[in-house]
Structure formats: structure tokens, C-alpha cells
Amino acid sequence: MSEAPTKKSDAPAETEGEYICQCFQVTDETIKTVIREGNLTTIEQITEACGAGGGCQSCHMLLDLFLDQHNKKNQPPEPEPAKKKKGFFSKLFSKA
Ligand code: FES
């Protein structure tokens, strides 16, 4: 006999992202969104925006990481290093 597939209606609703701040149950997606939309630069601003980081502070390292990731994306690309000028001897002995 084959059993009909059971419906998993009593499974907990899936949340988007992973909980980063356990004290306030804030996910990484929420934190990244508030950082991006508010162009936030400090943990205090994140705490004001969504509550994350306002408790035991054990998530502060991860909040710093998200801030760093956001800031790196918004920095202008580094200029290419200047090309070295050829000196007198380099011009004489350069391979064609
Ligand atoms: S885990 Fe974020 S404040 Fe405690």
C-alpha cells in the first residue's frame, strides 16, 4: 500500500534570511535592507532602524561586517597605479 503524501501545514512559517540578532529576532535580510535603504554607517543607526544590536551586543561583530560590506560596495574603484616611466637605460636596452 502506498501512503498519500502528508501535508506539512503545521510546519513553522519560513522566514526570509537567518537570524543575526537573537535578542530581537532580526534577520540578515532585514539588517542589510535597513543599511542599504538608510545608507547607515554605525551600529547605533542599525539599532534605531530595526532594533538589532540593542541587547546583549553579541551580534555587533556581524553588524560591523554588514556595514563594511555595504561601504565597500559604495566606494569608488581604486585608481590604477601610475605606469612607471622608462629611464634612459631602459630605452637603450629595451627589447623591441
Ligand atoms: S544578539 Fe543582537 S543584541 Fe543580542
CSV table of N, CA, C and O and ligand atoms in Angstrom, one decimal:
chain,number,residue,atom,x,y,z
A,1,MET,N,0.8,-1.2,0.0
A,1,MET,CA,0.0,0.0,0.0
A,1,MET,C,0.9,1.3,0.0
A,1,MET,O,1.9,1.3,0.7
A,2,SER,N,0.4,2.2,-0.7
A,2,SER,CA,1.2,3.5,-0.7
A,2,SER,C,0.4,4.5,0.1
A,2,SER,O,-0.8,4.6,0.0
A,3,GLU,N,1.2,5.3,0.8
A,3,GLU,CA,0.5,6.4,1.6
A,3,GLU,C,0.5,7.7,0.8
A,3,GLU,O,1.5,8.0,0.0
A,4,ALA,N,-0.5,8.4,0.9
A,4,ALA,CA,-0.6,9.7,0.3
A,4,ALA,C,0.3,10.6,1.0
A,4,ALA,O,0.5,10.5,2.2
A,5,PRO,N,1.0,11.5,0.2
A,5,PRO,CA,1.9,12.5,0.9
A,5,PRO,C,1.1,13.3,1.9
A,5,PRO,O,0.0,13.7,1.7
A,6,THR,N,1.8,13.5,3.0
A,6,THR,CA,1.2,14.3,4.1
A,6,THR,C,1.4,15.7,3.9
A,6,THR,O,2.5,16.2,3.4
A,7,LYS,N,0.5,16.5,4.3
A,7,LYS,CA,0.6,17.9,4.1
A,7,LYS,C,1.3,18.5,5.4
A,7,LYS,O,1.0,18.1,6.5
A,8,LYS,N,2.3,19.3,5.1
A,8,LYS,CA,3.0,19.9,6.2
A,8,LYS,C,2.5,21.3,6.6
A,8,LYS,O,3.2,22.3,6.6
A,9,SER,N,1.2,21.3,6.9
A,9,SER,CA,0.6,22.6,7.2
A,9,SER,C,1.0,23.1,8.6
A,9,SER,O,0.9,24.3,8.9
A,10,ASP,N,1.5,22.2,9.5
A,10,ASP,CA,1.8,22.7,10.8
A,10,ASP,C,3.3,23.0,10.9
A,10,ASP,O,3.8,23.3,12.0
A,11,ALA,N,4.0,23.0,9.8
A,11,ALA,CA,5.4,23.5,9.8
A,11,ALA,C,5.5,25.0,10.1
A,11,ALA,O,4.6,25.7,9.7
A,12,PRO,N,6.5,25.4,10.8
A,12,PRO,CA,6.6,26.9,11.0
A,12,PRO,C,6.8,27.6,9.7
A,12,PRO,O,7.4,27.1,8.8
A,13,ALA,N,6.2,28.8,9.7
A,13,ALA,CA,6.3,29.6,8.5
A,13,ALA,C,7.8,29.9,8.3
A,13,ALA,O,8.5,30.2,9.2
A,14,GLU,N,8.2,29.9,7.0
A,14,GLU,CA,9.6,30.2,6.7
A,14,GLU,C,9.8,31.7,6.8
A,14,GLU,O,9.0,32.5,6.3
A,15,THR,N,10.9,32.0,7.4
A,15,THR,CA,11.3,33.5,7.4
A,15,THR,C,12.4,33.7,6.4
A,15,THR,O,13.1,32.8,6.1
A,16,GLU,N,12.4,34.9,5.9
A,16,GLU,CA,13.5,35.2,5.0
A,16,GLU,C,14.8,35.5,5.7
A,16,GLU,O,14.7,36.4,6.6
A,17,GLY,N,15.8,34.9,5.4
A,17,GLY,CA,17.1,35.2,6.0
A,17,GLY,C,17.3,34.4,7.2
A,17,GLY,O,16.5,33.6,7.7
A,18,GLU,N,18.5,34.7,7.8
A,18,GLU,CA,18.9,34.0,9.0
A,18,GLU,C,18.9,35.0,10.2
A,18,GLU,O,19.3,36.1,10.0
A,19,TYR,N,18.5,34.5,11.3
A,19,TYR,CA,18.5,35.4,12.5
A,19,TYR,C,20.0,35.8,12.9
A,19,TYR,O,20.8,34.9,13.1
A,20,ILE,N,20.2,37.0,12.8
A,20,ILE,CA,21.6,37.6,13.2
A,20,ILE,C,21.5,38.1,14.6
A,20,ILE,O,22.3,37.8,15.5
A,21,CYS,N,20.5,38.8,14.9
A,21,CYS,CA,20.3,39.3,16.3
A,21,CYS,C,19.3,38.5,17.0
A,21,CYS,O,18.1,38.5,16.7
A,22,GLN,N,19.8,37.6,17.9
A,22,GLN,CA,18.9,36.7,18.6
A,22,GLN,C,18.0,37.4,19.6
A,22,GLN,O,16.9,37.0,19.8
A,23,CYS,N,18.5,38.5,20.2
A,23,CYS,CA,17.8,39.2,21.2
A,23,CYS,C,16.5,39.8,20.6
A,23,CYS,O,15.4,39.8,21.3
A,24,PHE,N,16.5,40.3,19.4
A,24,PHE,CA,15.4,40.9,18.8
A,24,PHE,C,14.8,40.2,17.6
A,24,PHE,O,14.0,40.7,16.9
A,25,GLN,N,15.4,39.0,17.3
A,25,GLN,CA,14.9,38.2,16.2
A,25,GLN,C,14.9,39.0,14.9
A,25,GLN,O,13.9,39.0,14.2
A,26,VAL,N,16.1,39.5,14.6
A,26,VAL,CA,16.2,40.3,13.3
A,26,VAL,C,17.1,39.5,12.4
A,26,VAL,O,18.1,39.0,12.7
A,27,THR,N,16.6,39.4,11.1
A,27,THR,CA,17.3,38.6,10.1
A,27,THR,C,18.4,39.4,9.4
A,27,THR,O,18.3,40.6,9.4
A,28,ASP,N,19.3,38.7,8.7
A,28,ASP,CA,20.3,39.3,7.9
A,28,ASP,C,19.7,40.2,6.8
A,28,ASP,O,20.2,41.3,6.5
A,29,GLU,N,18.6,39.7,6.2
A,29,GLU,CA,17.9,40.4,5.1
A,29,GLU,C,17.4,41.7,5.6
A,29,GLU,O,17.6,42.7,4.9
A,30,THR,N,16.8,41.7,6.8
A,30,THR,CA,16.3,43.0,7.4
A,30,THR,C,17.4,43.9,7.6
A,30,THR,O,17.3,45.1,7.3
A,31,ILE,N,18.5,43.4,8.2
A,31,ILE,CA,19.6,44.3,8.5
A,31,ILE,C,20.2,44.9,7.3
A,31,ILE,O,20.5,46.1,7.2
A,32,LYS,N,20.4,44.1,6.3
A,32,LYS,CA,21.0,44.6,5.0
A,32,LYS,C,20.1,45.6,4.3
A,32,LYS,O,20.6,46.6,3.8
A,33,THR,N,18.8,45.3,4.4
A,33,THR,CA,17.9,46.3,3.8
A,33,THR,C,17.9,47.6,4.5
A,33,THR,O,18.0,48.7,3.8
A,34,VAL,N,17.9,47.6,5.8
A,34,VAL,CA,17.9,48.9,6.5
A,34,VAL,C,19.2,49.7,6.3
A,34,VAL,O,19.2,50.9,6.2
A,35,ILE,N,20.3,48.9,6.2
A,35,ILE,CA,21.6,49.6,5.9
A,35,ILE,C,21.6,50.2,4.5
A,35,ILE,O,22.0,51.4,4.4
A,36,ARG,N,21.1,49.4,3.6
A,36,ARG,CA,21.1,49.9,2.2
A,36,ARG,C,20.2,51.1,2.0
A,36,ARG,O,20.5,52.1,1.4
A,37,GLU,N,18.9,50.9,2.5
A,37,GLU,CA,17.9,52.0,2.3
A,37,GLU,C,18.3,53.3,3.1
A,37,GLU,O,18.0,54.4,2.6
A,38,GLY,N,18.8,53.1,4.3
A,38,GLY,CA,19.1,54.3,5.1
A,38,GLY,C,20.6,54.8,4.9
A,38,GLY,O,20.9,55.7,5.5
A,39,ASN,N,21.3,54.0,4.1
A,39,ASN,CA,22.8,54.3,3.9
A,39,ASN,C,23.4,54.5,5.3
A,39,ASN,O,24.1,55.5,5.6
A,40,LEU,N,23.2,53.5,6.2
A,40,LEU,CA,23.6,53.6,7.6
A,40,LEU,C,25.1,53.3,7.7
A,40,LEU,O,25.7,52.6,6.8
A,41,THR,N,25.7,53.9,8.7
A,41,THR,CA,27.2,53.7,8.8
A,41,THR,C,27.6,53.3,10.2
A,41,THR,O,28.8,53.0,10.5
A,42,THR,N,26.7,53.2,11.2
A,42,THR,CA,27.0,52.8,12.5
A,42,THR,C,26.0,51.8,13.1
A,42,THR,O,24.9,51.7,12.6
A,43,ILE,N,26.5,51.0,14.1
A,43,ILE,CA,25.6,50.1,14.7
A,43,ILE,C,24.5,50.7,15.4
A,43,ILE,O,23.3,50.2,15.4
A,44,GLU,N,24.7,51.9,16.0
A,44,GLU,CA,23.6,52.6,16.7
A,44,GLU,C,22.5,53.0,15.7
A,44,GLU,O,21.3,52.9,16.1
A,45,GLN,N,22.9,53.3,14.5
A,45,GLN,CA,21.8,53.6,13.5
A,45,GLN,C,21.0,52.4,13.1
A,45,GLN,O,19.8,52.4,12.9
A,46,ILE,N,21.7,51.2,13.1
A,46,ILE,CA,21.0,50.0,12.8
A,46,ILE,C,20.0,49.7,13.9
A,46,ILE,O,18.9,49.3,13.7
A,47,THR,N,20.5,49.9,15.1
A,47,THR,CA,19.7,49.6,16.3
A,47,THR,C,18.4,50.5,16.3
A,47,THR,O,17.3,50.0,16.6
A,48,GLU,N,18.6,51.7,15.9
A,48,GLU,CA,17.5,52.7,15.8
A,48,GLU,C,16.5,52.2,14.7
A,48,GLU,O,15.3,52.3,14.9
A,49,ALA,N,17.1,51.7,13.6
A,49,ALA,CA,16.2,51.4,12.5
A,49,ALA,C,15.4,50.1,12.7
A,49,ALA,O,14.3,50.0,12.3
A,50,CYS,N,16.1,49.1,13.3
A,50,CYS,CA,15.3,47.8,13.3
A,50,CYS,C,15.5,47.1,14.7
A,50,CYS,O,14.9,46.0,14.9
A,51,GLY,N,16.2,47.7,15.6
A,51,GLY,CA,16.3,47.1,16.9
A,51,GLY,C,17.6,46.2,17.1
A,51,GLY,O,18.0,45.9,18.2
A,52,ALA,N,18.1,45.7,16.0
A,52,ALA,CA,19.2,44.7,16.0
A,52,ALA,C,20.4,45.4,16.8
A,52,ALA,O,20.7,46.5,16.5
A,53,GLY,N,21.0,44.7,17.7
A,53,GLY,CA,22.2,45.2,18.4
A,53,GLY,C,21.9,45.9,19.6
A,53,GLY,O,22.8,46.3,20.3
A,54,GLY,N,20.6,46.0,20.0
A,54,GLY,CA,20.3,46.8,21.2
A,54,GLY,C,20.2,46.0,22.4
A,54,GLY,O,19.8,46.5,23.5
A,55,GLY,N,20.6,44.7,22.4
A,55,GLY,CA,20.5,43.9,23.6
A,55,GLY,C,21.9,43.5,24.1
A,55,GLY,O,22.7,44.4,24.5
A,56,CYS,N,22.2,42.2,24.0
A,56,CYS,CA,23.5,41.7,24.6
A,56,CYS,C,24.7,42.1,23.8
A,56,CYS,O,25.8,41.9,24.3
A,57,GLN,N,24.5,42.6,22.6
A,57,GLN,CA,25.6,43.1,21.7
A,57,GLN,C,26.5,42.0,21.1
A,57,GLN,O,27.5,42.2,20.5
A,58,SER,N,26.1,40.7,21.3
A,58,SER,CA,26.9,39.6,20.7
A,58,SER,C,26.8,39.6,19.2
A,58,SER,O,27.6,39.0,18.5
A,59,CYS,N,25.9,40.3,18.6
A,59,CYS,CA,25.7,40.4,17.2
A,59,CYS,C,26.5,41.5,16.5
A,59,CYS,O,26.5,41.7,15.3
A,60,HIS,N,27.1,42.3,17.4
A,60,HIS,CA,27.8,43.6,16.8
A,60,HIS,C,28.9,43.3,15.8
A,60,HIS,O,29.1,44.0,14.9
A,61,MET,N,29.6,42.1,16.0
A,61,MET,CA,30.6,41.8,15.0
A,61,MET,C,30.0,41.6,13.6
A,61,MET,O,30.5,42.0,12.6
A,62,LEU,N,28.8,40.9,13.6
A,62,LEU,CA,28.2,40.7,12.3
A,62,LEU,C,27.6,42.0,11.7
A,62,LEU,O,27.6,42.2,10.5
A,63,LEU,N,27.1,42.8,12.6
A,63,LEU,CA,26.6,44.1,12.1
A,63,LEU,C,27.7,44.9,11.5
A,63,LEU,O,27.5,45.6,10.5
A,64,ASP,N,28.9,44.9,12.2
A,64,ASP,CA,30.0,45.6,11.6
A,64,ASP,C,30.4,45.0,10.2
A,64,ASP,O,30.7,45.8,9.3
A,65,LEU,N,30.3,43.7,10.1
A,65,LEU,CA,30.6,43.1,8.9
A,65,LEU,C,29.7,43.5,7.8
A,65,LEU,O,30.1,43.9,6.6
A,66,PHE,N,28.4,43.6,8.1
A,66,PHE,CA,27.4,44.1,7.1
A,66,PHE,C,27.7,45.5,6.7
A,66,PHE,O,27.5,45.9,5.5
A,67,LEU,N,28.0,46.3,7.7
A,67,LEU,CA,28.4,47.7,7.4
A,67,LEU,C,29.6,47.8,6.5
A,67,LEU,O,29.6,48.6,5.5
A,68,ASP,N,30.6,47.0,6.8
A,68,ASP,CA,31.8,47.0,5.9
A,68,ASP,C,31.4,46.6,4.5
A,68,ASP,O,31.9,47.2,3.5
A,69,GLN,N,30.7,45.6,4.4
A,69,GLN,CA,30.3,45.1,3.0
A,69,GLN,C,29.5,46.2,2.3
A,69,GLN,O,29.8,46.4,1.1
A,70,HIS,N,28.6,46.9,3.0
A,70,HIS,CA,27.9,47.9,2.3
A,70,HIS,C,28.8,49.1,1.9
A,70,HIS,O,28.7,49.6,0.8
A,71,ASN,N,29.7,49.5,2.8
A,71,ASN,CA,30.6,50.6,2.5
A,71,ASN,C,31.6,50.3,1.4
A,71,ASN,O,31.9,51.2,0.6
A,72,LYS,N,32.0,49.0,1.3
A,72,LYS,CA,32.9,48.7,0.2
A,72,LYS,C,32.3,48.8,-1.2
A,72,LYS,O,32.9,49.2,-2.1
A,73,LYS,N,31.0,48.4,-1.2
A,73,LYS,CA,30.2,48.5,-2.4
A,73,LYS,C,30.1,49.9,-2.9
A,73,LYS,O,30.0,50.1,-4.1
A,74,ASN,N,30.0,50.8,-2.0
A,74,ASN,CA,29.7,52.2,-2.3
A,74,ASN,C,31.0,53.1,-2.5
A,74,ASN,O,30.9,54.2,-2.8
A,75,GLN,N,32.1,52.4,-2.3
A,75,GLN,CA,33.4,53.2,-2.5
A,75,GLN,C,33.7,53.3,-4.0
A,75,GLN,O,33.5,52.3,-4.7
A,76,PRO,N,34.3,54.4,-4.5
A,76,PRO,CA,34.7,54.4,-5.8
A,76,PRO,C,35.9,53.4,-6.1
A,76,PRO,O,36.6,53.2,-5.1
A,77,PRO,N,36.0,52.9,-7.3
A,77,PRO,CA,37.1,52.0,-7.5
A,77,PRO,C,38.5,52.7,-7.3
A,77,PRO,O,38.6,53.9,-7.6
A,78,GLU,N,39.4,51.9,-6.8
A,78,GLU,CA,40.7,52.5,-6.6
A,78,GLU,C,41.4,52.8,-7.9
A,78,GLU,O,41.3,52.0,-8.9
A,79,PRO,N,42.1,53.9,-8.0
A,79,PRO,CA,42.8,54.3,-9.3
A,79,PRO,C,43.9,53.3,-9.6
A,79,PRO,O,44.5,52.7,-8.6
A,80,GLU,N,44.1,53.1,-10.8
A,80,GLU,CA,45.2,52.2,-11.2
A,80,GLU,C,46.5,52.8,-10.9
A,80,GLU,O,46.7,54.0,-11.0
A,81,PRO,N,47.5,52.0,-10.5
A,81,PRO,CA,48.8,52.5,-10.2
A,81,PRO,C,49.4,53.2,-11.4
A,81,PRO,O,49.2,52.7,-12.6
A,82,ALA,N,50.1,54.3,-11.2
A,82,ALA,CA,50.7,55.0,-12.3
A,82,ALA,C,51.8,54.1,-13.0
A,82,ALA,O,52.5,53.4,-12.3
A,83,LYS,N,51.8,54.2,-14.3
A,83,LYS,CA,52.8,53.5,-15.0
A,83,LYS,C,54.2,54.1,-14.8
A,83,LYS,O,54.3,55.3,-14.7
A,84,LYS,N,55.1,53.2,-14.7
A,84,LYS,CA,56.5,53.6,-14.4
A,84,LYS,C,57.1,54.2,-15.7
A,84,LYS,O,56.9,53.6,-16.8
A,85,LYS,N,57.7,55.3,-15.6
A,85,LYS,CA,58.3,55.9,-16.7
A,85,LYS,C,59.6,55.2,-17.1
A,85,LYS,O,60.3,54.7,-16.1
A,86,LYS,N,59.9,55.0,-18.3
A,86,LYS,CA,61.1,54.3,-18.7
A,86,LYS,C,62.3,55.3,-18.6
A,86,LYS,O,62.2,56.4,-19.0
A,87,GLY,N,63.3,54.8,-18.0
A,87,GLY,CA,64.5,55.6,-17.8
A,87,GLY,C,65.4,55.6,-19.0
A,87,GLY,O,65.1,54.9,-20.0
A,88,PHE,N,66.4,56.3,-19.0
A,88,PHE,CA,67.4,56.3,-20.1
A,88,PHE,C,67.9,55.0,-20.5
A,88,PHE,O,67.9,54.6,-21.7
A,89,PHE,N,68.4,54.2,-19.6
A,89,PHE,CA,68.9,52.9,-19.9
A,89,PHE,C,67.9,51.9,-20.3
A,89,PHE,O,68.1,51.0,-21.2
A,90,SER,N,66.7,52.0,-19.8
A,90,SER,CA,65.6,51.1,-20.2
A,90,SER,C,65.3,51.3,-21.7
A,90,SER,O,65.0,50.4,-22.4
A,91,LYS,N,65.3,52.6,-22.1
A,91,LYS,CA,65.1,52.9,-23.5
A,91,LYS,C,66.1,52.3,-24.4
A,91,LYS,O,65.9,51.8,-25.5
A,92,LEU,N,67.4,52.4,-23.9
A,92,LEU,CA,68.5,51.9,-24.7
A,92,LEU,C,68.5,50.4,-24.9
A,92,LEU,O,68.8,49.9,-25.9
A,93,PHE,N,68.1,49.7,-23.8
A,93,PHE,CA,68.2,48.3,-23.8
A,93,PHE,C,66.9,47.6,-23.9
A,93,PHE,O,66.8,46.4,-23.6
A,94,SER,N,65.9,48.3,-24.2
A,94,SER,CA,64.6,47.6,-24.3
A,94,SER,C,64.5,46.7,-25.5
A,94,SER,O,65.1,46.9,-26.5
A,95,LYS,N,63.8,45.6,-25.3
A,95,LYS,CA,63.6,44.6,-26.4
A,95,LYS,C,62.4,45.1,-27.2
A,95,LYS,O,61.4,45.5,-26.7
A,96,ALA,N,62.6,45.1,-28.5
A,96,ALA,CA,61.6,45.6,-29.4
A,96,ALA,C,60.4,44.8,-29.5
A,96,ALA,O,59.9,43.9,-29.0
B,1,FES,S1,22.0,39.2,19.6
B,1,FES,FE1,21.9,41.2,18.9
B,1,FES,S2,21.8,42.4,20.7
B,1,FES,FE2,21.8,40.3,21.5
